[in-house]
mmCIF file of C-alpha atoms in Angstrom:
data_model
loop_
_atom_site.group_PDB
_atom_site.id
_atom_site.type_symbol
_atom_site.label_atom_id
_atom_site.label_comp_id
_atom_site.label_asym_id
_atom_site.label_seq_id
_atom_site.Cartn_x
_atom_site.Cartn_y
_atom_site.Cartn_z
ATOM 1 C CA MET A 1 -3.457 -32.491 22.158
ATOM 2 C CA ALA A 2 0.090 -32.027 22.356
ATOM 3 C CA SER A 3 1.550 -28.927 23.940
ATOM 4 C CA SER A 4 4.336 -27.058 21.903
ATOM 5 C CA SER A 5 6.764 -28.185 24.183
ATOM 6 C CA ASP A 6 6.004 -31.829 23.736
ATOM 7 C CA VAL A 7 6.347 -31.186 19.696
ATOM 8 C CA THR A 8 9.874 -29.370 20.475
ATOM 9 C CA SER A 9 11.099 -32.255 22.666
ATOM 10 C CA SER A 10 9.995 -34.775 20.215
ATOM 11 C CA ALA A 11 11.653 -33.102 17.340
ATOM 12 C CA ASP A 12 14.882 -32.547 19.569
ATOM 13 C CA ASN A 13 14.824 -36.387 20.388
ATOM 14 C CA THR A 14 15.007 -37.474 16.943
ATOM 15 C CA PRO A 15 18.003 -39.661 16.275
ATOM 16 C CA GLU A 16 20.326 -38.442 13.809
ATOM 17 C CA ASN A 17 23.034 -40.845 12.588
ATOM 18 C CA PRO A 18 25.715 -39.035 9.889
ATOM 19 C CA GLU A 19 26.759 -42.572 8.660
ATOM 20 C CA THR A 20 23.518 -44.143 8.069
ATOM 21 C CA GLY A 21 21.387 -41.158 7.459
ATOM 22 C CA SER A 22 18.188 -42.826 9.382
ATOM 23 C CA ALA A 23 16.637 -39.418 10.334
ATOM 24 C CA GLU A 24 16.736 -38.474 6.394
ATOM 25 C CA ARG A 25 15.294 -41.707 5.325
ATOM 26 C CA ARG A 26 12.402 -41.146 7.857
ATOM 27 C CA GLY A 27 11.994 -37.815 6.614
ATOM 28 C CA ARG A 28 11.669 -38.718 3.074
ATOM 29 C CA VAL A 29 9.029 -41.217 4.092
ATOM 30 C CA ARG A 30 7.147 -38.947 5.852
ATOM 31 C CA LEU A 31 7.279 -36.500 3.170
ATOM 32 C CA ARG A 32 5.985 -39.455 0.575
ATOM 33 C CA ARG A 33 2.942 -39.840 2.989
ATOM 34 C CA ALA A 34 2.256 -36.388 3.411
ATOM 35 C CA ALA A 35 2.254 -35.890 -0.733
ATOM 36 C CA VAL A 36 -0.081 -38.984 -0.941
ATOM 37 C CA MET A 37 -2.441 -37.494 1.371
ATOM 38 C CA ALA A 38 -2.400 -34.066 -0.327
ATOM 39 C CA VAL A 39 -3.093 -35.480 -3.768
ATOM 40 C CA PRO A 40 -7.088 -34.558 -3.329
ATOM 41 C CA ALA A 41 -6.245 -31.122 -2.058
ATOM 42 C CA THR A 42 -3.755 -30.097 -5.077
ATOM 43 C CA PHE A 43 -5.171 -32.072 -8.050
ATOM 44 C CA VAL A 44 -6.808 -28.953 -9.313
ATOM 45 C CA ALA A 45 -3.576 -26.825 -9.018
ATOM 46 C CA ALA A 46 -1.390 -29.689 -10.341
ATOM 47 C CA THR A 47 -4.127 -29.856 -13.393
ATOM 48 C CA LEU A 48 -3.760 -26.147 -13.955
ATOM 49 C CA ALA A 49 -0.109 -26.243 -13.953
ATOM 50 C CA VAL A 50 0.289 -29.183 -16.317
ATOM 51 C CA LEU A 51 -2.085 -27.650 -18.866
ATOM 52 C CA THR A 52 -0.286 -24.310 -18.518
ATOM 53 C CA ALA A 53 2.983 -25.707 -19.016
ATOM 54 C CA GLN A 54 1.392 -28.052 -22.288
ATOM 55 C CA GLY A 55 -0.419 -25.179 -23.995
ATOM 56 C CA ALA A 56 -3.515 -27.179 -24.067
ATOM 57 C CA LEU A 57 -5.460 -24.210 -25.199
ATOM 58 C CA GLY A 58 -8.642 -24.753 -27.694
ATOM 59 C CA VAL A 59 -8.891 -21.154 -27.983
ATOM 60 C CA GLN A 60 -5.701 -19.233 -29.217
ATOM 61 C CA PHE A 61 -6.351 -15.870 -27.839
ATOM 62 C CA ALA A 62 -6.498 -14.085 -24.509
ATOM 63 C CA ILE A 63 -10.024 -14.102 -23.043
ATOM 64 C CA SER A 64 -11.844 -11.053 -21.661
ATOM 65 C CA GLY A 65 -12.708 -13.176 -18.762
ATOM 66 C CA MET A 66 -16.575 -11.871 -19.208
ATOM 67 C CA PRO A 67 -18.491 -15.067 -19.560
ATOM 68 C CA PHE A 68 -21.188 -15.415 -21.889
ATOM 69 C CA VAL A 69 -24.155 -18.172 -22.091
ATOM 70 C CA VAL A 70 -25.743 -19.853 -24.852
ATOM 71 C CA THR A 71 -28.848 -21.916 -25.168
ATOM 72 C CA ALA A 72 -30.408 -23.950 -27.804
ATOM 73 C CA ASP A 73 -33.339 -26.026 -28.680
ATOM 74 C CA ARG A 74 -31.026 -28.467 -30.059
ATOM 75 C CA LEU A 75 -27.563 -29.213 -31.293
ATOM 76 C CA ASP A 76 -26.824 -31.677 -33.824
ATOM 77 C CA GLY A 77 -22.984 -32.545 -34.507
ATOM 78 C CA GLU A 78 -21.210 -34.897 -36.602
ATOM 79 C CA GLY A 79 -17.677 -35.497 -35.411
ATOM 80 C CA PHE A 80 -17.869 -34.256 -31.543
ATOM 81 C CA ALA A 81 -15.043 -34.024 -28.919
ATOM 82 C CA GLN A 82 -14.364 -32.713 -25.416
ATOM 83 C CA PHE A 83 -11.074 -32.182 -23.245
ATOM 84 C CA GLY A 84 -9.824 -30.171 -20.419
ATOM 85 C CA THR A 85 -7.790 -27.011 -21.267
ATOM 86 C CA LEU A 86 -7.047 -23.611 -19.402
ATOM 87 C CA ASP A 87 -8.010 -20.086 -20.800
ATOM 88 C CA HIS A 88 -6.046 -17.049 -20.125
ATOM 89 C CA MET A 89 -6.835 -13.260 -19.792
ATOM 90 C CA ILE A 90 -4.569 -10.566 -20.084
ATOM 91 C CA GLU A 91 -1.831 -9.608 -17.468
ATOM 92 C CA ASN A 92 -3.642 -7.660 -14.653
ATOM 93 C CA SER A 93 -7.154 -8.030 -16.298
ATOM 94 C CA PRO A 94 -10.001 -6.340 -14.648
ATOM 95 C CA ASN A 95 -12.013 -9.332 -15.122
ATOM 96 C CA GLU A 96 -9.535 -11.835 -13.169
ATOM 97 C CA GLY A 97 -10.989 -11.729 -9.989
ATOM 98 C CA ASP A 98 -9.888 -14.298 -7.715
ATOM 99 C CA THR A 99 -8.694 -16.506 -10.693
ATOM 100 C CA GLY A 100 -5.244 -15.304 -11.154
ATOM 101 C CA GLY A 101 -6.375 -14.708 -14.737
ATOM 102 C CA GLN A 102 -6.885 -18.501 -15.622
ATOM 103 C CA VAL A 103 -9.949 -20.165 -15.816
ATOM 104 C CA LEU A 104 -10.195 -24.206 -16.033
ATOM 105 C CA VAL A 105 -12.566 -24.969 -18.616
ATOM 106 C CA VAL A 106 -13.971 -28.117 -21.031
ATOM 107 C CA THR A 107 -13.429 -27.392 -24.924
ATOM 108 C CA SER A 108 -16.284 -28.793 -26.945
ATOM 109 C CA VAL A 109 -15.256 -29.663 -30.716
ATOM 110 C CA VAL A 110 -17.875 -29.889 -33.225
ATOM 111 C CA LYS A 111 -16.658 -30.451 -36.846
ATOM 112 C CA ASN A 112 -20.082 -29.690 -38.762
ATOM 113 C CA GLY A 113 -23.081 -28.961 -36.651
ATOM 114 C CA LYS A 114 -26.752 -27.522 -36.647
ATOM 115 C CA ILE A 115 -27.991 -25.329 -33.907
ATOM 116 C CA THR A 116 -31.660 -24.999 -33.483
ATOM 117 C CA ASN A 117 -33.201 -21.605 -31.896
ATOM 118 C CA MET A 118 -29.653 -20.363 -30.421
ATOM 119 C CA CYS A 119 -29.459 -17.528 -28.112
ATOM 120 C CA GLN A 120 -26.482 -16.008 -26.932
ATOM 121 C CA SER A 121 -26.247 -13.246 -24.182
ATOM 122 C CA VAL A 122 -23.444 -11.580 -21.940
ATOM 123 C CA ASP A 123 -23.861 -9.332 -19.040
ATOM 124 C CA LEU A 124 -22.197 -6.118 -19.867
ATOM 125 C CA GLY A 125 -23.215 -4.995 -16.085
ATOM 126 C CA GLY A 126 -26.673 -4.371 -15.582
ATOM 127 C CA ILE A 127 -27.799 -5.023 -19.067
ATOM 128 C CA GLN A 128 -27.621 -7.788 -21.407
ATOM 129 C CA LEU A 129 -26.395 -8.201 -25.038
ATOM 130 C CA VAL A 130 -28.704 -10.596 -26.602
ATOM 131 C CA LEU A 131 -27.985 -12.370 -29.689
ATOM 132 C CA THR A 132 -30.618 -14.862 -31.346
ATOM 133 C CA ALA A 133 -30.367 -16.923 -34.550
ATOM 134 C CA GLY A 134 -31.885 -20.083 -36.582
ATOM 135 C CA GLY A 135 -35.170 -19.644 -34.716
ATOM 136 C CA GLY A 136 -36.945 -20.267 -38.273
ATOM 137 C CA SER A 137 -36.887 -23.118 -40.568
ATOM 138 C CA THR A 138 -32.883 -22.826 -40.939
ATOM 139 C CA PRO A 139 -30.876 -23.657 -38.119
ATOM 140 C CA VAL A 140 -27.456 -22.195 -37.340
ATOM 141 C CA SER A 141 -24.796 -24.017 -38.859
ATOM 142 C CA VAL A 142 -21.118 -24.401 -37.687
ATOM 143 C CA LYS A 143 -17.979 -25.882 -38.914
ATOM 144 C CA ASN A 144 -14.964 -26.905 -36.751
ATOM 145 C CA LEU A 145 -16.562 -24.705 -33.632
ATOM 146 C CA ALA A 146 -14.376 -24.939 -30.738
ATOM 147 C CA ILE A 147 -16.058 -23.576 -27.406
ATOM 148 C CA ASP A 148 -14.672 -22.938 -24.004
ATOM 149 C CA SER A 149 -17.215 -23.869 -20.855
ATOM 150 C CA ASP A 150 -16.833 -24.354 -17.393
ATOM 151 C CA GLU A 151 -20.875 -25.400 -17.160
ATOM 152 C CA ILE A 152 -22.846 -27.416 -19.591
ATOM 153 C CA SER A 153 -25.971 -28.837 -19.366
ATOM 154 C CA GLY A 154 -28.740 -30.649 -21.419
ATOM 155 C CA ASP A 155 -30.241 -33.985 -22.473
ATOM 156 C CA ALA A 156 -27.257 -35.462 -24.592
ATOM 157 C CA GLU A 157 -27.003 -38.843 -26.757
ATOM 158 C CA PHE A 158 -23.544 -39.782 -28.316
ATOM 159 C CA ASN A 159 -22.892 -42.220 -31.221
ATOM 160 C CA ASN A 160 -19.907 -44.542 -30.885
ATOM 161 C CA ILE A 161 -18.419 -42.572 -27.865
ATOM 162 C CA GLU A 162 -14.914 -43.195 -26.772
ATOM 163 C CA ILE A 163 -14.539 -42.307 -22.977
ATOM 164 C CA GLY A 164 -10.756 -41.734 -21.549
ATOM 165 C CA ARG A 165 -9.226 -41.314 -24.659
ATOM 166 C CA ASP A 166 -5.865 -39.115 -25.066
ATOM 167 C CA ALA A 167 -6.726 -35.988 -26.074
ATOM 168 C CA SER A 168 -3.977 -35.529 -28.543
ATOM 169 C CA THR A 169 -5.110 -38.948 -30.702
ATOM 170 C CA PHE A 170 -8.441 -37.616 -31.552
ATOM 171 C CA ASP A 171 -9.513 -38.603 -35.043
ATOM 172 C CA LYS A 172 -12.944 -37.506 -35.522
ATOM 173 C CA VAL A 173 -12.339 -33.889 -35.006
ATOM 174 C CA PRO A 174 -9.694 -31.411 -36.644
ATOM 175 C CA ILE A 175 -8.672 -30.152 -33.143
ATOM 176 C CA GLN A 176 -6.523 -31.987 -30.683
ATOM 177 C CA GLY A 177 -5.511 -31.503 -26.931
ATOM 178 C CA SER A 178 -2.341 -31.878 -25.508
ATOM 179 C CA PRO A 179 -0.714 -35.285 -24.672
ATOM 180 C CA GLY A 180 -1.618 -36.732 -21.729
ATOM 181 C CA VAL A 181 -4.922 -34.808 -21.299
ATOM 182 C CA TYR A 182 -8.097 -36.628 -20.935
ATOM 183 C CA GLY A 183 -10.902 -36.569 -23.410
ATOM 184 C CA GLN A 184 -13.732 -38.066 -25.097
ATOM 185 C CA GLN A 185 -14.771 -38.331 -28.846
ATOM 186 C CA ALA A 186 -17.903 -39.604 -30.597
ATOM 187 C CA ASP A 187 -19.218 -39.863 -34.130
ATOM 188 C CA THR A 188 -22.213 -37.754 -33.580
ATOM 189 C CA VAL A 189 -23.727 -35.783 -30.614
ATOM 190 C CA VAL A 190 -27.529 -34.704 -30.008
ATOM 191 C CA ILE A 191 -27.815 -32.375 -27.180
ATOM 192 C CA LYS A 192 -31.584 -30.935 -26.546
ATOM 193 C CA ASN A 193 -32.361 -28.127 -24.286
ATOM 194 C CA LEU A 194 -28.539 -27.195 -24.254
ATOM 195 C CA TYR A 195 -27.226 -24.702 -21.742
ATOM 196 C CA GLN A 196 -23.732 -23.427 -21.907
ATOM 197 C CA HIS A 197 -21.675 -21.153 -19.560
ATOM 198 C CA ASN A 198 -18.732 -19.977 -21.790
ATOM 199 C CA TYR A 199 -15.544 -18.072 -22.240
ATOM 200 C CA ALA A 200 -14.466 -18.248 -25.566
ATOM 201 C CA ALA A 201 -15.304 -19.748 -29.029
ATOM 202 C CA THR A 202 -13.846 -20.139 -32.401
ATOM 203 C CA ALA A 203 -15.205 -21.599 -35.546
ATOM 204 C CA ALA A 204 -14.229 -21.751 -39.319
ATOM 205 C CA VAL A 205 -17.543 -21.323 -40.422
ATOM 206 C CA PHE A 206 -20.500 -19.855 -38.468
ATOM 207 C CA LYS A 207 -23.736 -19.077 -40.318
ATOM 208 C CA LEU A 208 -26.659 -17.225 -38.621
ATOM 209 C CA PRO A 209 -30.061 -17.283 -40.374
ATOM 210 C CA GLY A 210 -32.402 -14.707 -39.066
ATOM 211 C CA LEU A 211 -29.901 -13.128 -36.609
ATOM 212 C CA HIS A 212 -31.123 -10.435 -34.512
ATOM 213 C CA MET A 213 -29.030 -8.527 -31.689
ATOM 214 C CA SER A 214 -30.139 -6.371 -29.188
ATOM 215 C CA PHE A 215 -29.693 -4.832 -25.447
ATOM 216 C CA LYS A 216 -32.182 -6.420 -23.019
ATOM 217 C CA SER A 217 -32.368 -6.428 -19.274
ATOM 218 C CA GLY A 218 -32.440 -10.053 -19.515
ATOM 219 C CA GLY A 219 -30.509 -12.890 -21.029
ATOM 220 C CA CYS A 220 -31.314 -16.135 -22.614
ATOM 221 C CA PRO A 221 -33.936 -17.771 -20.905
ATOM 222 C CA GLN A 222 -32.388 -21.122 -19.080
#
């Protein structure tokens, strides 16, 4: 390991030629190499910056920053797409924690869908607000649903899927992402045993047959 005096000596002995600018060129090369090596560490930060600049928001409102869980036995959708985006909280939100008021999420869009045995819960600080619907013979129905999640799981099946498509060119759903944003779309999607950890959602139509809402000590079963 080099001592501080060695480092100082090396820096002092770097040749500089005002006419050729050799030291400046070497400095630029070092900066390029450092930039390449730093890509993995800065990828997420750069993605956040790009998404912020482009305004790639699937949900056009300030989120509370309190996540909510959605589970379902089954989701059937016609017209499906996903793309990365960034959700924002209000300035100095009490829920921002160490996020800086921004949450990197995946926006899932369903043009027309049916949700069987849906449960939604949000932790209000020691007690859960739980909503259930579609547990009988009639499932929940949605149109132009866009939901922002940072975690999704289940058993999924897609029909005619396109992976890696530019999110601004989607043609199977009415909602697009920003130019240059990675996305995927499919004609249809079926997800069984669905679990989502969400921050926001919008829908043109959201029909909830058999709606029941109550406060409970536990949230939706996972």
